[in-house]
Short mmCIF file of C-alpha atoms and ligand atoms in Angstrom, two decimals:
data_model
loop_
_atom_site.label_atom_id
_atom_site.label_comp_id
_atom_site.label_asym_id
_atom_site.label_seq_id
_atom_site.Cartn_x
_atom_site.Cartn_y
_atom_site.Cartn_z
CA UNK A 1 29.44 -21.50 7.64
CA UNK A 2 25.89 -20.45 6.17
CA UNK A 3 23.65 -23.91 5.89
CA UNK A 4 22.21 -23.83 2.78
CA UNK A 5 18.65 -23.45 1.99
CA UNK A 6 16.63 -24.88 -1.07
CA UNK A 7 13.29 -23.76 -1.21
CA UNK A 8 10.20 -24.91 -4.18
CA UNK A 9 8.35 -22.38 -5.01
CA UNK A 10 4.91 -24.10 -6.40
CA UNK A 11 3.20 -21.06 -7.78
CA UNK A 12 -0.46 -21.75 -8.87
CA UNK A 13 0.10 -25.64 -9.29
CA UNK A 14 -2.08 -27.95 -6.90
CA UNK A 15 -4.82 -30.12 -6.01
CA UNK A 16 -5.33 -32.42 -3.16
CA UNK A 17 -4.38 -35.15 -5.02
CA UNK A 18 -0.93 -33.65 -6.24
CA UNK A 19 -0.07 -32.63 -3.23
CA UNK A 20 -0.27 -36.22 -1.41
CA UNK A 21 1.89 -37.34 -4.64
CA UNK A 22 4.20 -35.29 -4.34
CA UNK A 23 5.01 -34.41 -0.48
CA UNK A 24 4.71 -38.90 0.05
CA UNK A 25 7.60 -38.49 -2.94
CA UNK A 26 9.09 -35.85 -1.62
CA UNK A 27 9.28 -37.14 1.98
CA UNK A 28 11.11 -40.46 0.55
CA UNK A 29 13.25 -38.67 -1.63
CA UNK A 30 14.61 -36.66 1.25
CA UNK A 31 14.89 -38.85 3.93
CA UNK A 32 18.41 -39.42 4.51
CA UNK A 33 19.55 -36.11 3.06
CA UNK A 34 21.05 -34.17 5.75
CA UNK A 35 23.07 -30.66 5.52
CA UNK A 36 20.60 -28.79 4.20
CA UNK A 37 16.62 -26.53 4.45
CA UNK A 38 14.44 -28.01 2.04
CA UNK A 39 11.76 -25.77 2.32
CA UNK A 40 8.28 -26.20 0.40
CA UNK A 41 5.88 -23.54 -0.76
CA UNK A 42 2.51 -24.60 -1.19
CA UNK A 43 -0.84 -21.89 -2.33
CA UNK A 44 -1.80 -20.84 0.96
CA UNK A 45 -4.93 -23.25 0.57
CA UNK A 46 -3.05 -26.54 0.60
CA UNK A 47 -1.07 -25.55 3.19
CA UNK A 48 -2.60 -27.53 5.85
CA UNK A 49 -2.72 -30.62 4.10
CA UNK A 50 1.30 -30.05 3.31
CA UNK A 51 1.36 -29.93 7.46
CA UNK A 52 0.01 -33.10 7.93
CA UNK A 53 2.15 -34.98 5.17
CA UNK A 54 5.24 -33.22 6.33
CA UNK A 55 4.71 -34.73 9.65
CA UNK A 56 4.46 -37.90 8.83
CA UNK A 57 7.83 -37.84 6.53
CA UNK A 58 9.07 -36.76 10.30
CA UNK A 59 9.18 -33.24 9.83
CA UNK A 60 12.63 -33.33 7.46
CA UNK A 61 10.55 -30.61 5.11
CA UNK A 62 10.00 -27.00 6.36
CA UNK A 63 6.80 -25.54 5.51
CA UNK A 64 6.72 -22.33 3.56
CA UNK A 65 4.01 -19.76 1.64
CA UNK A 66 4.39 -17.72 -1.51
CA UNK A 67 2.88 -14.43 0.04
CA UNK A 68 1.49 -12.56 3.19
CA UNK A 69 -0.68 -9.66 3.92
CA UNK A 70 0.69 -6.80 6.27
CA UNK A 71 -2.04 -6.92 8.43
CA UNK A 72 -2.95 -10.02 10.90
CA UNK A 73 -6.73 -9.85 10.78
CA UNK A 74 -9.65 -7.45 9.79
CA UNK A 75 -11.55 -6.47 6.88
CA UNK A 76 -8.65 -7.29 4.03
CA UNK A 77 -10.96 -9.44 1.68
CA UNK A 78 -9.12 -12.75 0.11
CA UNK A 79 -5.61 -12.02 2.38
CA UNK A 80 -3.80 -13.87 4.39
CA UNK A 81 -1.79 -13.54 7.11
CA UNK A 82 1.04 -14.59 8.89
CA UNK A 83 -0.60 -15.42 12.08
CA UNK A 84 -2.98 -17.64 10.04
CA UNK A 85 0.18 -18.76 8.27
CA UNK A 86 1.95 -19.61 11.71
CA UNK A 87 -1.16 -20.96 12.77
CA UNK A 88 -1.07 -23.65 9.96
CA UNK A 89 2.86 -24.37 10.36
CA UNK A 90 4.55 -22.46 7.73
CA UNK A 91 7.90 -20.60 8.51
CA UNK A 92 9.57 -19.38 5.41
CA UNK A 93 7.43 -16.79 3.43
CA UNK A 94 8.27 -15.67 0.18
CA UNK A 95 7.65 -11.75 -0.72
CA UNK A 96 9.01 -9.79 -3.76
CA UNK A 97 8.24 -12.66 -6.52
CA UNK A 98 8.58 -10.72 -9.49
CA UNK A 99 5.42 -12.44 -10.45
CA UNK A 100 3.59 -10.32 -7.68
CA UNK A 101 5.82 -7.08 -8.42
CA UNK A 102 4.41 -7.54 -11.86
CA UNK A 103 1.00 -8.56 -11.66
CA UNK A 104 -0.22 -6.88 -8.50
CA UNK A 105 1.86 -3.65 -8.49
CA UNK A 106 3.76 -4.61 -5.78
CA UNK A 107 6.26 -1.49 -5.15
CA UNK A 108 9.69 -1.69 -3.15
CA UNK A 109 8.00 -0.07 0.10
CA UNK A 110 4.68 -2.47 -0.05
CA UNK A 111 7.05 -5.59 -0.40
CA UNK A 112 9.68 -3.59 2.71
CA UNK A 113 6.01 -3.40 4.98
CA UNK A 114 5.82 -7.45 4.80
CA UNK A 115 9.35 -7.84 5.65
CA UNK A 116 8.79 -6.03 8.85
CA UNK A 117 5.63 -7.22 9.16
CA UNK A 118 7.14 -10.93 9.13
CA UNK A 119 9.73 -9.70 11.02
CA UNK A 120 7.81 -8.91 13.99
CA UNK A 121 5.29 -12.28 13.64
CA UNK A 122 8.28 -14.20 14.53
CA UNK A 123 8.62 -15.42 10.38
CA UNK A 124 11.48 -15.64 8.18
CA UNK A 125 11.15 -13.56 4.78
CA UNK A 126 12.34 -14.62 1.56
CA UNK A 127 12.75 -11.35 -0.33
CA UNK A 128 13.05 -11.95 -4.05
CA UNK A 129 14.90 -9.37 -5.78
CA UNK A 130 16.22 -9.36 -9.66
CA UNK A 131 16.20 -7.09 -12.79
CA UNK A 132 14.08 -7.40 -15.79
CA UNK A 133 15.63 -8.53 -18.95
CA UNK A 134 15.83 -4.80 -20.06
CA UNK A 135 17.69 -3.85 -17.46
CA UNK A 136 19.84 -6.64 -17.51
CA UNK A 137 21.39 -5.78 -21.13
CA UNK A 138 21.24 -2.16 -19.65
CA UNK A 139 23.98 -2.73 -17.06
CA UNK A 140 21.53 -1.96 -14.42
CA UNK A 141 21.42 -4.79 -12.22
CA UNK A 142 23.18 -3.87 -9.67
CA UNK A 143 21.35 -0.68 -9.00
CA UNK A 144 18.19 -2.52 -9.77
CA UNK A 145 19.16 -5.32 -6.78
CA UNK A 146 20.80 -1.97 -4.63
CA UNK A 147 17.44 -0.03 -4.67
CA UNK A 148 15.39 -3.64 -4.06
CA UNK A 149 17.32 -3.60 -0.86
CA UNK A 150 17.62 -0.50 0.07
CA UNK A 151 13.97 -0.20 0.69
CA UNK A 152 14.04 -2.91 3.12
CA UNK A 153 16.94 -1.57 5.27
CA UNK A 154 15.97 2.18 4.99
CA UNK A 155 12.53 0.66 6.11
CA UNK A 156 13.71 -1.91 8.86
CA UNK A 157 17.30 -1.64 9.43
CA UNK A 158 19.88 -3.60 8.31
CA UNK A 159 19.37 -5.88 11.78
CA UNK A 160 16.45 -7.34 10.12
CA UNK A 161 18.43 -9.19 7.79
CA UNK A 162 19.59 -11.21 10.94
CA UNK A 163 17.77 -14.68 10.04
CA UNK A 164 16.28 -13.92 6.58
CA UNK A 165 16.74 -14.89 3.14
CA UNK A 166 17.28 -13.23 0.15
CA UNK A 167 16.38 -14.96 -3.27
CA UNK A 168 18.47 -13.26 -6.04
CA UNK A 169 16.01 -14.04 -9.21
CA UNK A 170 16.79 -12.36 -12.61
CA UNK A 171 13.21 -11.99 -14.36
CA UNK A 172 14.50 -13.09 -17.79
CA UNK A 173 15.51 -16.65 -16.37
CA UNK A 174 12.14 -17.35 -14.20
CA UNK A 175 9.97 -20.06 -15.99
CA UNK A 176 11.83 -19.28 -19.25
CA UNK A 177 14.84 -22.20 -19.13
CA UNK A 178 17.61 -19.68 -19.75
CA UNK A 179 19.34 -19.45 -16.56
CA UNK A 180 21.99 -17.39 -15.93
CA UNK A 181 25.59 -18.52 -15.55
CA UNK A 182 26.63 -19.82 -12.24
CA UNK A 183 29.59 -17.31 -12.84
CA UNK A 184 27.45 -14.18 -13.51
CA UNK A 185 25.19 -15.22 -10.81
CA UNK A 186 28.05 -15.77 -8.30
CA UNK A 187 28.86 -12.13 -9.70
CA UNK A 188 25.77 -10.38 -8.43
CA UNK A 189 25.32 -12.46 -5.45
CA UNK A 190 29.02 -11.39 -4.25
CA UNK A 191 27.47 -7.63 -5.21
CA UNK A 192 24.54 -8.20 -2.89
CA UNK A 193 26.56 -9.66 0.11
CA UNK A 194 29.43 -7.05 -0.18
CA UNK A 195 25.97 -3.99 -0.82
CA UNK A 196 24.67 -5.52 2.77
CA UNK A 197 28.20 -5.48 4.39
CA UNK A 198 28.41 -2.09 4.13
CA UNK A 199 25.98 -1.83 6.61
CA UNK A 200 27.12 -4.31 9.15
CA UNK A 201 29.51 -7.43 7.97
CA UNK A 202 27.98 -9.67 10.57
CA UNK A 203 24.40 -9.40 8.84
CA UNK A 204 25.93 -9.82 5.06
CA UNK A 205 28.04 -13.19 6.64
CA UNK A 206 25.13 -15.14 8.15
CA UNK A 207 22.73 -13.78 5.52
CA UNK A 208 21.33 -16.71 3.58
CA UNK A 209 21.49 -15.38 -0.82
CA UNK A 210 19.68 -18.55 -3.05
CA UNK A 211 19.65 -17.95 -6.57
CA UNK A 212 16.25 -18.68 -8.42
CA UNK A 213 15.70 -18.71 -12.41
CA UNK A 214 15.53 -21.67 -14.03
CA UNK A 215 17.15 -24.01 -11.37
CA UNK A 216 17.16 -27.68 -12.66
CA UNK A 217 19.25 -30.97 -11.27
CA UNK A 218 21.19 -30.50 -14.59
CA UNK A 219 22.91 -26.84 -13.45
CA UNK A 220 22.39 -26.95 -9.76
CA UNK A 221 25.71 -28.10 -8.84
CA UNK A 222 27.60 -25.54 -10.66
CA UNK A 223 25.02 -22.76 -8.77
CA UNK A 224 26.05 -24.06 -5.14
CA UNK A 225 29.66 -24.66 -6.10
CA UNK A 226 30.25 -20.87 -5.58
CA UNK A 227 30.88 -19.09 -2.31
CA UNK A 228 28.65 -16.60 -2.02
CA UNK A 229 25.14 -18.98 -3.71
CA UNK A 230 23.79 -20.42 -0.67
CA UNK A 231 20.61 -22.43 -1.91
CA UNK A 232 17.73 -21.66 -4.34
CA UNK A 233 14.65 -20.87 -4.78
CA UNK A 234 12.80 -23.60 -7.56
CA UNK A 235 9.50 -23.03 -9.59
CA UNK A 236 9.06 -26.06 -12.16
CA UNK A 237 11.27 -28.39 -11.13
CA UNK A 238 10.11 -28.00 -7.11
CA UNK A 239 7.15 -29.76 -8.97
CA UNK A 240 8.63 -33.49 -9.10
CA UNK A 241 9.79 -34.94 -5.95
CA UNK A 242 12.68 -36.46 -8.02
CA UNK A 243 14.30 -32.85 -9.47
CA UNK A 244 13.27 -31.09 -6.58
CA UNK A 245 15.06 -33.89 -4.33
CA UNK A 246 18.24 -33.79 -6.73
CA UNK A 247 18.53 -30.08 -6.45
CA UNK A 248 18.29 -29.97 -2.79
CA UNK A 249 21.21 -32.98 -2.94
CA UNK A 250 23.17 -30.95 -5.11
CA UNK A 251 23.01 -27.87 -2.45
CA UNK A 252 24.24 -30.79 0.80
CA UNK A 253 26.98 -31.85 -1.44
CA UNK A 254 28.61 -28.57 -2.51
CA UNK A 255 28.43 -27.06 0.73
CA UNK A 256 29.56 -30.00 2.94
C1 LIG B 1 10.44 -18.94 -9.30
O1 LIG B 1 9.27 -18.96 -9.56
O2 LIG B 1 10.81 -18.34 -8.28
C2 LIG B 1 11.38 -19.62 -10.19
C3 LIG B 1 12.66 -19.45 -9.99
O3 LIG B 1 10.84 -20.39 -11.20
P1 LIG B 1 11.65 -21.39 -12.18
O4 LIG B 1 12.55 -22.25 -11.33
O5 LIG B 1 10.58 -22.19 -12.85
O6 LIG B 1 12.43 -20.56 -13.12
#
């Protein structure tokens, strides 16, 4: 039985002030909620002040980051890395947002070099992966979310799956309010698991596949209902303690 995993991913949203709000919310909201990872993602800079708050709500959130650098120190202006990242507490480390893909040209073998490079810090990836709208009207998901993969096993081996998470994300429903169906979603996760057990079944059973795109407390239920959706990964609504809390609710209750 996989434990499910629910993870906010807060993007570019933050100030000291928001994130004492929110984490003292948070840390009530969550309190008795047992069954489930609720994992937070702060910018790297706010990080440290997550620490402390988390640790006073008695450590029932897991501390995350939206990014990493391949590299642990040295002259790589503005990045950061996951020593530094371990250093402050966080465990769970997104890489792949479609968001960086886009914007900083991530390619398939850059994002595979942080997976290993997590790998080998001791840190748990999250390794977004999801086709563009285009490609999705296409019929090309599947080999979209195959070749996504493949870079990471032909890079690391399919061992290295062992622990991590996967964060299945069509682009088309990320910030945009049109999620996908928890049918087709269930659809591509099943893909994804049965793509993995190719390579070993063990890895694909334990492996932990959230969906992300639009999550809300209104559709969550129907995402986590499904055998093979084992969390998800939350932009906007990972920004209220109250959805956020819901969502992560939603995940204990389907899969208890
Ligand atoms: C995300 O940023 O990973 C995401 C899924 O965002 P949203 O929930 O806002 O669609």
């Amino acid at each position: 039985m996989r434990r499910p995993v629910v993870m906010g991913n807060w993007k570019l949203n933050g100030s000291k002030a928001m994130v004492t709000e929110l984490l003292n919310g948070l840390n009530t909201e969550v309190a008795a909620v047992e069954g489930v990872d609720i994992v937070i993602a702060p910018p790297a800079l706010y990080i440290d002040q997550a620490a402390g708050l988390v640790k006073e709500g008695g450590n029932k959130l897991i501390l995350g980051a939206q990014n990493t650098d391949i590299h642990n120190s040295g002259a790589f202006t503005g990045d950061v890395s996951p020593e530094m990242l371990k250093d402050l507490g966080a465990s769970h480390i997104i890489i792949g947002h479609s968001e960086r893909r886009e914007y900083h040209e991530e390619s398939d073998e850059f994002v595979a070099k942080k997976f290993a490079f997590l790998k080998e810090n001791g840190l748990t990836p999250v390794l977004c992966i999801g086709e563009s709208e285009a490609q999705n009207e296409a019929g090309e998901t599947e080999a979209v979310v195959s070749r996504q993969i493949d870079a990471v096993i032909n890079h690391c081996g399919i061992e290295a799956f062992n622990g991590a998470i996967i964060a299945y994300e069509p682009i088309w429903a990320i910030g945009t309010g049109k999620a996908a169906t928890a049918e087709d979603a269930q659809r591509v996760h099943a893909f994804i698991r049965a793509h993995i057990a190719k390579h070993s079944k063990d890895v694909a059973e334990q492996v932990i596949i959230q969906y992300g795109g639009s999550v809300k407390p209104e559709n969550a239920l129907a995402y986590f209902q499904n055998p093979d959706i084992d969390g998800a990964l939350v932009g906007g609504a990972s920004l209220k303690a109250d959805s956020f809390a819901a969502i992560a609710k939603a995940a204990a209750e389907a899969k208890a």
